[in-house]
PDB file of C-alpha atoms in Angstrom:
ATOM      1  CA  UNK A   1     -88.922 -18.180  32.257  1.00  0.00           C
ATOM      2  CA  UNK A   2     -87.341 -19.513  35.347  1.00  0.00           C
ATOM      3  CA  UNK A   3     -87.087 -23.648  36.181  1.00  0.00           C
ATOM      4  CA  UNK A   4     -89.008 -24.492  39.360  1.00  0.00           C
ATOM      5  CA  UNK A   5     -87.352 -27.483  41.856  1.00  0.00           C
ATOM      6  CA  UNK A   6     -89.566 -29.166  44.070  1.00  0.00           C
ATOM      7  CA  UNK A   7     -88.080 -30.692  47.459  1.00  0.00           C
ATOM      8  CA  UNK A   8     -90.811 -33.259  48.871  1.00  0.00           C
ATOM      9  CA  UNK A   9     -90.914 -34.161  51.931  1.00  0.00           C
ATOM     10  CA  UNK A  10     -91.225 -38.192  52.331  1.00  0.00           C
ATOM     11  CA  UNK A  11     -95.054 -38.436  50.576  1.00  0.00           C
ATOM     12  CA  UNK A  12     -97.135 -41.932  49.326  1.00  0.00           C
ATOM     13  CA  UNK A  13     -98.149 -39.666  46.566  1.00  0.00           C
ATOM     14  CA  UNK A  14     -98.210 -35.839  45.720  1.00  0.00           C
ATOM     15  CA  UNK A  15    -101.390 -35.350  46.341  1.00  0.00           C
ATOM     16  CA  UNK A  16    -101.277 -35.466  49.983  1.00  0.00           C
ATOM     17  CA  UNK A  17    -104.794 -37.910  49.916  1.00  0.00           C
ATOM     18  CA  UNK A  18    -102.895 -40.316  51.329  1.00  0.00           C
ATOM     19  CA  UNK A  19    -103.997 -42.671  54.719  1.00  0.00           C
ATOM     20  CA  UNK A  20    -106.191 -41.272  57.271  1.00  0.00           C
ATOM     21  CA  UNK A  21    -105.676 -37.177  57.140  1.00  0.00           C
ATOM     22  CA  UNK A  22    -105.516 -35.638  54.214  1.00  0.00           C
ATOM     23  CA  UNK A  23    -102.411 -32.923  54.007  1.00  0.00           C
ATOM     24  CA  UNK A  24    -105.338 -29.744  52.463  1.00  0.00           C
ATOM     25  CA  UNK A  25    -101.916 -28.197  51.767  1.00  0.00           C
ATOM     26  CA  UNK A  26    -100.605 -30.523  49.591  1.00  0.00           C
ATOM     27  CA  UNK A  27    -104.291 -30.813  47.897  1.00  0.00           C
ATOM     28  CA  UNK A  28    -103.680 -27.215  47.158  1.00  0.00           C
ATOM     29  CA  UNK A  29    -100.290 -27.630  45.578  1.00  0.00           C
ATOM     30  CA  UNK A  30    -100.361 -30.290  43.993  1.00  0.00           C
ATOM     31  CA  UNK A  31    -103.471 -28.044  41.628  1.00  0.00           C
ATOM     32  CA  UNK A  32    -101.266 -25.307  41.541  1.00  0.00           C
ATOM     33  CA  UNK A  33     -98.717 -27.462  40.496  1.00  0.00           C
ATOM     34  CA  UNK A  34    -101.099 -28.333  37.877  1.00  0.00           C
ATOM     35  CA  UNK A  35    -101.885 -25.752  37.103  1.00  0.00           C
ATOM     36  CA  UNK A  36     -98.289 -24.062  36.578  1.00  0.00           C
ATOM     37  CA  UNK A  37     -97.112 -26.066  34.385  1.00  0.00           C
ATOM     38  CA  UNK A  38    -100.400 -26.294  32.011  1.00  0.00           C
ATOM     39  CA  UNK A  39     -98.903 -22.214  31.762  1.00  0.00           C
ATOM     40  CA  UNK A  40     -95.406 -23.306  30.620  1.00  0.00           C
ATOM     41  CA  UNK A  41     -94.169 -22.910  33.785  1.00  0.00           C
ATOM     42  CA  UNK A  42     -91.244 -25.512  33.933  1.00  0.00           C
ATOM     43  CA  UNK A  43     -91.402 -26.880  37.348  1.00  0.00           C
ATOM     44  CA  UNK A  44     -90.830 -30.153  38.132  1.00  0.00           C
ATOM     45  CA  UNK A  45     -91.438 -32.150  41.919  1.00  0.00           C
ATOM     46  CA  UNK A  46     -89.732 -34.728  43.518  1.00  0.00           C
ATOM     47  CA  UNK A  47     -90.670 -36.842  46.667  1.00  0.00           C
ATOM     48  CA  UNK A  48     -87.090 -37.827  49.663  1.00  0.00           C
ATOM     49  CA  UNK A  49     -89.162 -41.483  49.431  1.00  0.00           C
ATOM     50  CA  UNK A  50     -89.522 -42.264  45.405  1.00  0.00           C
ATOM     51  CA  UNK A  51     -86.310 -40.018  44.034  1.00  0.00           C
ATOM     52  CA  UNK A  52     -84.401 -40.073  46.991  1.00  0.00           C
ATOM     53  CA  UNK A  53     -80.995 -39.371  44.083  1.00  0.00           C
ATOM     54  CA  UNK A  54     -82.395 -36.473  42.753  1.00  0.00           C
ATOM     55  CA  UNK A  55     -81.234 -35.379  46.988  1.00  0.00           C
ATOM     56  CA  UNK A  56     -78.734 -36.132  47.211  1.00  0.00           C
ATOM     57  CA  UNK A  57     -77.087 -35.699  43.940  1.00  0.00           C
ATOM     58  CA  UNK A  58     -78.225 -31.484  44.576  1.00  0.00           C
ATOM     59  CA  UNK A  59     -75.674 -29.977  46.473  1.00  0.00           C
ATOM     60  CA  UNK A  60     -77.576 -27.204  47.757  1.00  0.00           C
ATOM     61  CA  UNK A  61     -80.817 -29.955  48.513  1.00  0.00           C
ATOM     62  CA  UNK A  62     -77.987 -32.121  49.632  1.00  0.00           C
ATOM     63  CA  UNK A  63     -76.263 -29.046  52.104  1.00  0.00           C
ATOM     64  CA  UNK A  64     -79.448 -27.775  52.961  1.00  0.00           C
ATOM     65  CA  UNK A  65     -80.809 -31.033  54.207  1.00  0.00           C
ATOM     66  CA  UNK A  66     -77.932 -31.823  55.980  1.00  0.00           C
ATOM     67  CA  UNK A  67     -78.271 -28.530  57.536  1.00  0.00           C
ATOM     68  CA  UNK A  68     -82.062 -27.962  57.988  1.00  0.00           C
ATOM     69  CA  UNK A  69     -83.283 -32.331  58.547  1.00  0.00           C
ATOM     70  CA  UNK A  70     -86.567 -33.532  55.887  1.00  0.00           C
ATOM     71  CA  UNK A  71     -88.312 -31.468  58.636  1.00  0.00           C
ATOM     72  CA  UNK A  72     -87.615 -27.947  56.933  1.00  0.00           C
ATOM     73  CA  UNK A  73     -88.815 -30.181  53.656  1.00  0.00           C
ATOM     74  CA  UNK A  74     -90.805 -28.742  51.099  1.00  0.00           C
ATOM     75  CA  UNK A  75     -87.506 -27.004  49.647  1.00  0.00           C
ATOM     76  CA  UNK A  76     -88.157 -24.715  46.800  1.00  0.00           C
ATOM     77  CA  UNK A  77     -85.348 -24.413  44.081  1.00  0.00           C
ATOM     78  CA  UNK A  78     -85.924 -21.500  41.384  1.00  0.00           C
ATOM     79  CA  UNK A  79     -83.024 -21.315  38.910  1.00  0.00           C
ATOM     80  CA  UNK A  80     -81.144 -23.773  41.441  1.00  0.00           C
ATOM     81  CA  UNK A  81     -80.753 -21.107  44.223  1.00  0.00           C
ATOM     82  CA  UNK A  82     -83.547 -21.525  47.570  1.00  0.00           C
ATOM     83  CA  UNK A  83     -86.820 -19.332  46.686  1.00  0.00           C
ATOM     84  CA  UNK A  84     -89.257 -21.315  49.411  1.00  0.00           C
ATOM     85  CA  UNK A  85     -88.381 -23.627  52.643  1.00  0.00           C
ATOM     86  CA  UNK A  86     -90.811 -25.507  55.335  1.00  0.00           C
ATOM     87  CA  UNK A  87     -93.850 -24.683  53.071  1.00  0.00           C
ATOM     88  CA  UNK A  88     -95.837 -24.230  49.901  1.00  0.00           C
ATOM     89  CA  UNK A  89     -95.968 -21.471  47.851  1.00  0.00           C
ATOM     90  CA  UNK A  90     -99.784 -20.441  46.702  1.00  0.00           C
ATOM     91  CA  UNK A  91    -100.350 -20.103  42.501  1.00  0.00           C
ATOM     92  CA  UNK A  92     -99.477 -16.168  43.002  1.00  0.00           C
ATOM     93  CA  UNK A  93     -96.318 -16.901  44.208  1.00  0.00           C
ATOM     94  CA  UNK A  94     -96.159 -19.985  42.507  1.00  0.00           C
ATOM     95  CA  UNK A  95     -96.183 -17.464  38.747  1.00  0.00           C
ATOM     96  CA  UNK A  96     -94.463 -14.349  40.398  1.00  0.00           C
ATOM     97  CA  UNK A  97     -91.754 -17.556  40.805  1.00  0.00           C
ATOM     98  CA  UNK A  98     -91.219 -17.860  37.465  1.00  0.00           C
ATOM     99  CA  UNK A  99     -91.731 -14.999  36.049  1.00  0.00           C
ATOM    100  CA  UNK A 100     -94.804 -15.738  34.963  1.00  0.00           C
ATOM    101  CA  UNK A 101     -98.414 -13.537  35.364  1.00  0.00           C
ATOM    102  CA  UNK A 102    -100.364 -13.983  38.002  1.00  0.00           C
ATOM    103  CA  UNK A 103    -103.234 -16.678  38.142  1.00  0.00           C
ATOM    104  CA  UNK A 104    -106.917 -14.872  37.887  1.00  0.00           C
ATOM    105  CA  UNK A 105    -109.022 -17.912  39.867  1.00  0.00           C
ATOM    106  CA  UNK A 106    -107.359 -18.638  43.432  1.00  0.00           C
ATOM    107  CA  UNK A 107    -106.277 -21.679  44.591  1.00  0.00           C
ATOM    108  CA  UNK A 108    -108.997 -22.743  45.588  1.00  0.00           C
ATOM    109  CA  UNK A 109    -112.086 -22.305  43.467  1.00  0.00           C
ATOM    110  CA  UNK A 110    -109.575 -24.322  40.938  1.00  0.00           C
ATOM    111  CA  UNK A 111    -109.025 -27.196  43.746  1.00  0.00           C
ATOM    112  CA  UNK A 112    -113.225 -27.583  43.922  1.00  0.00           C
ATOM    113  CA  UNK A 113    -113.858 -27.543  40.636  1.00  0.00           C
ATOM    114  CA  UNK A 114    -111.279 -30.049  40.005  1.00  0.00           C
ATOM    115  CA  UNK A 115    -111.405 -32.146  41.586  1.00  0.00           C
ATOM    116  CA  UNK A 116    -108.059 -33.152  44.373  1.00  0.00           C
ATOM    117  CA  UNK A 117    -106.638 -35.129  41.376  1.00  0.00           C
ATOM    118  CA  UNK A 118    -108.681 -33.688  37.875  1.00  0.00           C
ATOM    119  CA  UNK A 119    -112.226 -34.123  36.923  1.00  0.00           C
ATOM    120  CA  UNK A 120    -112.031 -37.892  35.769  1.00  0.00           C
ATOM    121  CA  UNK A 121    -110.621 -37.912  39.134  1.00  0.00           C
ATOM    122  CA  UNK A 122    -113.162 -36.432  41.383  1.00  0.00           C
ATOM    123  CA  UNK A 123    -116.888 -38.172  39.598  1.00  0.00           C
ATOM    124  CA  UNK A 124    -115.389 -41.355  41.202  1.00  0.00           C
ATOM    125  CA  UNK A 125    -113.991 -40.302  44.561  1.00  0.00           C
ATOM    126  CA  UNK A 126    -110.415 -42.323  44.076  1.00  0.00           C
ATOM    127  CA  UNK A 127    -107.505 -40.120  44.264  1.00  0.00           C
TER     128      UNK A 127
END
């Protein structure tokens, strides 16, 4: 299976549940990322605010940022090559990028069933 590295813009957390406005695409991608990792997909996320050296140390990411700036993020690399930029892929696309079987359920169904951060946090309303 291929390795997927996600370079997120500056975020306080990777769930998208930060501040007064929730970014639904981040909530959906957090669920899709968790699903991918549960399937054994080698997926790792880097946050520009929390891991700036991961961006600076990768020549592909550094060149991308020099040309497009932070507004071009997120950036998804598959085996070190740019596969997606400027948006987050859904579960089906993550599976395709990794060379894994397609998911049986949709992102929205799983996210609604689990809550934004997983089953334990759903009941507390806290992410």
